[in-house]
XYZ file of C-alpha atoms in Angstrom:
414
model
C 9.498 4.616 -25.481
C 12.186 5.485 -22.868
C 10.845 4.607 -19.698
C 12.393 5.281 -16.273
C 11.662 3.686 -12.788
C 12.837 5.092 -9.705
C 13.494 2.414 -7.068
C 15.784 2.389 -4.173
C 15.005 -1.293 -3.255
C 16.062 -2.478 -6.954
C 17.908 -5.715 -6.501
C 20.493 -6.708 -4.829
C 19.525 -3.668 -2.555
C 17.710 -4.979 0.362
C 13.870 -4.580 -0.072
C 10.792 -6.239 -0.487
C 7.926 -6.527 -3.049
C 8.517 -2.898 -4.378
C 12.011 -4.082 -5.403
C 10.592 -7.319 -7.032
C 8.010 -5.529 -9.083
C 10.731 -2.967 -10.199
C 12.973 -6.079 -11.060
C 10.253 -8.069 -12.688
C 8.809 -5.009 -14.871
C 12.349 -3.732 -15.996
C 12.826 -7.468 -17.373
C 9.625 -7.643 -18.952
C 10.327 -4.567 -20.876
C 13.741 -5.150 -21.816
C 12.780 -8.569 -22.903
C 9.932 -7.030 -25.451
C 12.605 -4.666 -26.788
C 11.665 -1.391 -24.760
C 14.239 0.699 -23.262
C 13.953 0.791 -19.539
C 16.329 3.147 -17.055
C 16.301 2.376 -13.311
C 17.576 4.741 -10.968
C 18.459 3.109 -7.576
C 21.056 3.236 -4.880
C 24.573 1.979 -4.928
C 24.762 -1.285 -2.738
C 27.212 -3.874 -1.784
C 28.023 -5.742 -4.798
C 26.558 -3.123 -7.032
C 28.237 0.103 -6.835
C 28.882 1.003 -10.514
C 27.331 4.422 -11.379
C 25.904 2.473 -14.817
C 25.418 -0.903 -15.558
C 23.607 -2.116 -19.052
C 21.952 -5.683 -19.381
C 19.587 -7.251 -21.706
C 21.717 -6.250 -24.605
C 21.619 -2.599 -23.345
C 17.739 -2.392 -22.815
C 18.037 -2.453 -19.363
C 20.205 0.546 -18.158
C 20.710 0.724 -14.267
C 22.069 4.032 -12.514
C 23.331 3.789 -9.121
C 23.794 6.904 -6.718
C 25.532 6.774 -3.508
C 23.213 6.809 -0.409
C 24.145 4.838 2.763
C 27.271 3.019 3.909
C 26.332 -0.585 3.996
C 29.402 -1.230 6.062
C 27.894 0.467 9.154
C 26.854 -1.468 12.025
C 24.679 0.895 13.860
C 21.985 2.687 12.096
C 22.108 4.497 8.770
C 25.493 6.295 8.050
C 25.949 8.446 4.979
C 28.041 7.089 1.946
C 31.517 8.488 2.045
C 30.468 9.799 -1.557
C 27.831 12.086 0.027
C 29.736 15.375 0.157
C 27.565 18.411 -0.410
C 25.727 19.936 2.272
C 22.358 19.327 0.911
C 23.229 15.555 0.750
C 24.408 15.442 4.214
C 21.545 17.559 5.853
C 18.905 15.810 4.178
C 20.676 12.230 5.107
C 20.813 13.622 8.795
C 17.182 14.884 8.646
C 14.134 13.208 10.615
C 13.771 11.347 7.468
C 16.887 10.013 5.833
C 15.351 8.594 2.693
C 14.818 12.218 1.324
C 18.448 12.264 0.481
C 18.004 9.682 -1.979
C 15.024 11.597 -3.497
C 17.273 14.601 -3.707
C 19.984 12.645 -5.683
C 17.552 10.870 -7.931
C 16.063 14.117 -8.973
C 19.383 15.728 -10.034
C 20.434 12.601 -11.991
C 16.681 12.259 -13.723
C 17.148 15.689 -14.700
C 20.214 14.752 -16.478
C 18.913 11.437 -17.733
C 15.795 13.610 -19.463
C 18.417 15.846 -21.503
C 20.858 12.794 -22.185
C 18.699 9.764 -22.757
C 15.411 10.965 -23.970
C 13.366 9.760 -21.027
C 9.512 10.040 -22.228
C 8.041 8.757 -18.979
C 8.858 8.489 -15.229
C 7.477 5.798 -12.698
C 8.045 5.801 -8.923
C 6.669 4.062 -5.808
C 4.932 6.475 -3.302
C 6.598 4.830 -0.421
C 9.268 6.995 0.874
C 8.383 9.462 -1.954
C 11.688 9.171 -4.036
C 10.035 11.325 -6.735
C 9.294 14.216 -4.203
C 12.168 16.221 -4.970
C 11.901 15.950 -8.909
C 8.114 16.560 -8.581
C 8.682 19.746 -6.323
C 11.507 21.221 -8.504
C 9.176 20.544 -11.366
C 6.504 22.863 -9.357
C 8.707 25.347 -8.950
C 9.950 25.746 -12.466
C 13.156 24.309 -12.268
C 14.884 21.503 -13.947
C 14.846 20.889 -17.643
C 12.337 22.391 -20.087
C 10.945 19.319 -21.264
C 8.886 17.759 -18.520
C 7.831 13.900 -19.183
C 4.899 12.771 -17.152
C 5.121 11.186 -13.997
C 3.154 8.373 -12.701
C 3.157 7.033 -9.018
C 3.003 3.211 -8.249
C 0.817 2.728 -5.223
C 2.555 -0.065 -2.924
C 2.388 0.672 0.639
C 1.869 4.463 2.001
C 4.004 4.947 5.181
C 0.528 5.920 7.065
C -1.207 2.820 6.472
C 2.035 0.648 7.341
C 2.276 2.537 10.473
C -1.462 2.060 11.385
C -1.366 -1.626 10.995
C 2.402 -2.060 12.642
C 1.205 -0.331 15.740
C 4.192 2.407 15.282
C 4.136 5.976 16.758
C 1.855 8.030 14.548
C 3.081 11.313 15.790
C 6.709 10.565 15.232
C 8.796 13.098 13.307
C 10.093 10.650 10.684
C 6.506 9.286 10.058
C 5.079 12.477 9.801
C 7.832 13.813 7.138
C 7.201 10.495 5.339
C 3.659 10.854 5.087
C 3.439 14.523 3.853
C 6.200 13.745 1.509
C 4.181 10.891 0.160
C 0.826 12.837 0.027
C 2.704 15.568 -2.212
C 3.885 13.054 -4.479
C 0.733 11.243 -4.710
C -1.407 14.571 -5.269
C 0.895 15.722 -7.996
C 1.475 12.812 -10.109
C 0.031 12.882 -13.660
C -1.388 9.309 -12.999
C -1.701 6.693 -10.453
C -1.341 3.046 -10.726
C -1.905 0.249 -8.415
C -1.668 -3.757 -8.211
C -4.949 -4.072 -6.269
C -8.532 -3.082 -6.065
C -8.097 -3.328 -2.269
C -5.460 -0.531 -2.024
C -6.489 1.588 -5.201
C -10.063 2.098 -3.403
C -8.326 2.620 -0.067
C -6.115 5.222 -1.519
C -8.679 7.058 -3.195
C -10.692 7.387 0.134
C -7.601 8.073 2.037
C -6.130 10.892 0.135
C -9.518 12.217 -1.320
C -8.822 11.342 -4.981
C -11.481 11.130 -7.569
C -13.540 7.733 -7.355
C -11.833 5.321 -10.180
C -8.729 7.762 -10.528
C -6.286 4.969 -9.576
C -5.609 2.427 -12.517
C -5.205 -1.252 -11.506
C -2.849 -3.448 -13.147
C -1.769 -6.592 -11.205
C 2.130 -7.422 -10.765
C 3.800 -9.523 -13.511
C 5.613 -12.806 -12.219
C 8.157 -13.993 -14.449
C 9.385 -17.198 -12.654
C 8.687 -20.674 -14.096
C 5.872 -22.743 -12.907
C 5.735 -25.469 -9.940
C 8.480 -27.330 -7.817
C 9.333 -30.935 -7.553
C 7.446 -32.080 -4.293
C 7.855 -35.448 -2.939
C 4.277 -36.876 -2.224
C 4.798 -36.972 1.400
C 4.954 -33.285 1.528
C 1.099 -32.985 0.996
C 0.607 -35.154 4.171
C 3.651 -34.130 6.344
C 4.837 -30.859 4.745
C 5.298 -27.848 6.901
C 2.814 -24.691 7.321
C 5.180 -21.986 5.926
C 5.109 -18.133 6.412
C 7.564 -16.291 4.248
C 8.336 -12.495 4.688
C 9.629 -10.362 7.538
C 8.110 -11.042 10.816
C 6.225 -7.814 11.584
C 3.088 -6.836 13.024
C 1.206 -5.472 10.004
C 1.727 -8.950 8.460
C -0.207 -10.642 11.224
C 2.423 -12.625 12.638
C 1.491 -12.276 16.107
C -1.991 -13.643 15.296
C -0.684 -16.279 13.333
C 1.846 -17.434 15.910
C -1.305 -17.603 18.553
C -3.360 -19.496 16.157
C -0.530 -21.668 15.327
C 0.060 -22.411 18.971
C -3.711 -23.182 19.813
C -3.457 -25.971 16.737
C -0.220 -27.387 17.750
C -1.753 -28.159 21.173
C -4.202 -30.404 19.693
C -2.349 -31.525 16.377
C 1.164 -33.226 17.226
C 2.063 -33.735 13.705
C 1.791 -30.215 12.292
C 4.882 -28.157 12.130
C 5.334 -24.645 11.293
C 7.978 -22.630 9.429
C 8.802 -18.919 9.333
C 11.190 -17.593 6.821
C 12.229 -13.947 7.186
C 13.967 -11.338 9.175
C 12.435 -10.839 12.763
C 11.342 -7.029 13.087
C 8.781 -7.721 15.930
C 10.968 -5.934 18.478
C 9.363 -3.119 20.485
C 10.699 -0.777 23.167
C 13.365 -2.799 24.928
C 11.841 -6.328 24.086
C 13.363 -7.972 20.983
C 11.548 -9.677 18.313
C 12.927 -13.104 19.341
C 11.878 -12.597 23.256
C 8.334 -11.877 21.974
C 8.146 -15.004 19.595
C 10.074 -17.181 22.439
C 7.138 -16.107 25.048
C 4.317 -16.741 22.946
C 5.138 -20.470 22.165
C 5.168 -23.021 25.145
C 8.221 -24.636 25.713
C 6.929 -28.226 25.063
C 5.904 -26.915 21.683
C 9.054 -24.962 20.273
C 10.555 -27.900 18.426
C 7.744 -27.931 16.009
C 8.247 -24.274 15.430
C 11.287 -23.389 13.053
C 12.333 -19.541 12.798
C 14.794 -19.455 9.743
C 15.662 -15.852 9.698
C 16.121 -13.781 6.785
C 17.172 -15.917 3.683
C 18.182 -15.011 -0.082
C 15.587 -15.016 -2.896
C 17.298 -18.086 -3.964
C 16.741 -19.992 -0.981
C 12.794 -19.500 -1.021
C 11.934 -22.090 -3.375
C 13.595 -24.747 -1.086
C 11.171 -23.666 1.681
C 8.088 -23.697 -0.563
C 8.875 -27.183 -1.612
C 8.731 -28.418 1.760
C 5.315 -26.771 2.541
C 1.766 -28.214 2.074
C 0.266 -24.639 2.949
C 1.529 -21.163 2.826
C 0.121 -18.553 5.110
C -0.478 -14.585 4.339
C -2.131 -13.858 7.621
C -1.545 -10.058 7.180
C -3.794 -7.467 9.055
C -3.300 -5.024 5.763
C -1.825 -5.976 2.476
C -1.438 -4.806 -1.003
C -0.685 -7.413 -3.735
C 1.992 -9.536 -1.969
C 4.514 -11.232 -4.111
C 4.659 -13.826 -1.146
C 1.221 -14.925 -2.347
C 1.916 -14.989 -6.021
C 5.087 -16.832 -5.527
C 3.624 -19.443 -3.179
C 0.621 -19.875 -5.556
C 2.843 -20.148 -8.488
C 5.102 -22.770 -6.755
C 1.868 -24.902 -6.679
C 0.873 -24.245 -2.965
C -2.460 -23.560 -1.641
C -2.567 -20.337 0.403
C -4.164 -19.572 3.760
C -4.759 -15.871 3.902
C -6.764 -12.909 5.083
C -9.322 -11.080 2.811
C -7.631 -7.684 4.266
C -5.733 -7.215 0.880
C -5.111 -7.906 -2.478
C -4.970 -11.681 -1.461
C -8.761 -11.777 -1.879
C -8.314 -10.967 -5.609
C -6.045 -14.018 -5.951
C -7.496 -16.914 -4.156
C -10.773 -18.479 -4.356
C -11.992 -19.687 -1.090
C -11.825 -23.547 -0.715
C -10.336 -23.797 -4.476
C -6.907 -22.145 -4.439
C -6.470 -21.546 -0.727
C -8.671 -20.508 2.133
C -9.626 -16.798 3.097
C -10.418 -15.380 6.665
C -12.249 -12.218 6.718
C -9.786 -11.005 8.994
C -6.851 -11.862 11.452
C -9.773 -12.907 14.009
C -10.904 -15.588 11.719
C -7.816 -17.409 11.275
C -8.330 -20.177 13.557
C -11.481 -21.047 11.347
C -9.676 -21.028 8.113
C -6.649 -22.970 9.246
C -9.364 -25.793 10.410
C -10.674 -25.953 7.033
C -7.122 -26.255 5.718
C -6.062 -28.930 7.968
C -9.393 -30.974 7.295
C -8.211 -31.320 3.625
C -6.778 -34.745 2.362
C -3.155 -34.716 0.977
C -4.860 -35.507 -2.438
C -7.378 -32.349 -2.115
C -4.183 -30.371 -0.948
C -2.379 -31.136 -4.222
C -5.310 -30.524 -6.396
C -5.875 -27.360 -4.742
C -2.187 -26.338 -5.253
C -2.443 -27.335 -8.981
C -5.587 -24.957 -9.113
C -3.806 -21.862 -7.279
C -0.836 -22.400 -9.849
C -3.129 -22.291 -12.811
C -5.083 -19.469 -11.483
C -2.260 -17.032 -10.823
C -0.560 -18.080 -13.786
C -3.512 -16.295 -15.654
C -3.921 -13.366 -13.295
C -0.288 -12.346 -13.463
C 0.525 -13.390 -17.041
C 3.500 -11.243 -17.756
C 2.791 -10.697 -21.601
C -0.675 -9.592 -20.762
C 0.339 -7.439 -18.170
C 2.924 -6.037 -20.378
C 0.559 -5.071 -22.860
C -1.823 -3.625 -20.361
C 0.817 -1.472 -18.890
C 2.127 -0.621 -22.435
C -1.190 0.646 -23.447
C -1.482 2.635 -19.930
C 1.857 4.124 -20.224
C 0.870 5.218 -24.017
C -2.267 6.922 -22.687
C -0.599 8.663 -19.988
C 2.341 9.907 -22.204
């Protein structure tokens, strides 16, 4: 079956868990001999219109979108020359330009490559214009089924990131995403948490969203020195943003650092906490007393290749989110053999067994209590929990089992 995924964040383009999922799934399908096409954006270091890997089983199509050399705000790629493309790029919600370009390309690929099923995320609604043209009777006569993979609806992100809910860009994104969700032939999600939440939010039929966990393809474990389990860092990996509970976590960490002089904290990820005229750096600096700052290390954005090095120095990883879906940060930390402290407000509660593979706080308000339990564990207990976390997530996100589930579900959908 010839499968197509639309994902603007497909690596090496910048992105997060959505791009990681698209990369892992495409490799998984290709490794099992299935042909998979990806429609994504041209980006620095990857600007070929077509690229084939995995013995021709993984075919990546890149369309021009933004100019990655621009310093201030999004700027259209020089190859965007039609009035439709330019007007969409300069609209209140510029990602719809990518959706338009992707739609035109997909219609050609259906004819040329025999695409049998199409998948896209709901975030930014990259499938919107293809679905709209299909609803209007435009495009190819053969219409492959389309399913939408739920990762992170913009409305839910905005709610937990303290964004202005009445902004033009947010309203546009929300409307396009809702259309894409409501007109999809089927819906998929990696967590029960978001699946049920989405059904309520969009008034969908109960249990209409299929749940299949994210696959994880990387190898097990990291080499850790024994002293890491007694003196290692408490590590946060991911963008520093409000939705991810960073402000609540820093507050918790500061209170613990006051009483425990041997605990050091590391933050790995781009700081996007800026609000109004205050920079993210200023916000973080103001939260941490000067006498404690040497024990808080902010590493900034890093490449995926650098993340294992940070995890290898950590005795505990934290995922303190106000709201999450099924974060790869948690999967990767557990797969590396590290116990995880997380909130239950997301799919983390479907990964972590409290006091066995990590520690769960019911919400960000309960982070201090959960962290206290984590710090009370001996180095030997932390190591045992890390091993248990590794075994648990290996089974839960087993790529071969997930491939079979995905293939069976796709077969039924098609």
